[in-house]
């Protein structure tokens, strides 16, 4: 091999090592977010004059938890 061929071979090997090092050191997020709380909100608005028992009955019939707050 000539000097130029050896230099090219060494340079290619050097680049391969840098690429392998980059792949190994690359941060990977492999953790599943299992224990993080999931928060969802559903805004339901009723007409004026709807009583609280009616609201509770409608929410129960729609299979929605009855933990709600009334805002005026």
C-alpha positions as MATLAB code, in Angstrom:
seq = 'XXXXXXXXXXXXXXXXXXXXXXXXXXXXXXXXXXXXXXXXXXXXXXXXXXXXXXXXXXXXXXXXXXXXXXXX';
ca = [
       0.000    0.000    0.000;
       1.184    3.462   -0.701;
       1.330    6.289    1.824;
      -1.895    7.831    0.516;
      -3.786    4.534    0.745;
      -2.642    4.025    4.332;
      -3.721    7.537    5.259;
      -7.136    7.009    3.673;
      -7.548    3.643    5.443;
      -6.597    5.169    8.814;
      -8.969    8.079    8.207;
     -11.855    5.716    7.334;
     -11.217    3.609   10.444;
     -11.120    6.797   12.512;
     -14.482    7.897   11.074;
     -15.990    4.464   11.753;
     -14.829    4.637   15.379;
     -16.325    8.119   15.777;
     -19.643    6.927   14.312;
     -19.715    3.892   16.617;
     -18.898    6.076   19.623;
     -21.730    8.450   18.665;
     -24.226    5.598   18.344;
     -23.239    4.111   21.699;
     -23.277    7.441   23.560;
     -26.540    8.630   21.994;
     -29.121    9.232   24.755;
     -32.104    6.950   24.500;
     -35.292    7.478   26.452;
     -36.343    3.897   27.097;
     -38.334    4.518   30.273;
     -42.081    4.217   29.975;
     -44.059    6.993   31.701;
     -46.125    4.542   33.736;
     -46.176    6.293   37.100;
     -46.879    9.784   35.789;
     -50.368   11.020   36.591;
     -52.641   11.456   33.620;
     -54.913   14.471   33.846;
     -57.911   15.024   31.660;
     -60.666   17.581   31.821;
     -64.155   17.525   30.420;
     -66.098   20.769   30.445;
     -69.859   20.198   30.426;
     -72.194   23.161   30.387;
     -75.909   22.854   31.174;
     -78.689   25.303   30.472;
     -79.752   27.730   33.167;
     -82.328   26.222   35.472;
     -80.901   22.686   35.434;
     -81.019   21.383   38.984;
     -78.204   19.555   40.720;
     -80.075   16.204   40.880;
     -80.651   16.434   37.114;
     -76.964   17.125   36.539;
     -75.955   14.194   38.727;
     -78.417   11.885   36.965;
     -77.215   12.935   33.501;
     -73.556   12.476   34.429;
     -74.207    9.033   35.928;
     -76.179    7.937   32.851;
     -73.277    9.015   30.601;
     -70.844    6.984   32.737;
     -68.957   10.105   33.831;
     -67.609   10.265   37.409;
     -69.679   12.524   39.612;
     -66.685   14.420   41.004;
     -67.616   17.812   39.657;
     -67.737   21.433   40.670;
     -70.437   23.965   39.898;
     -69.249   27.349   38.684;
     -71.613   30.247   38.543;
];
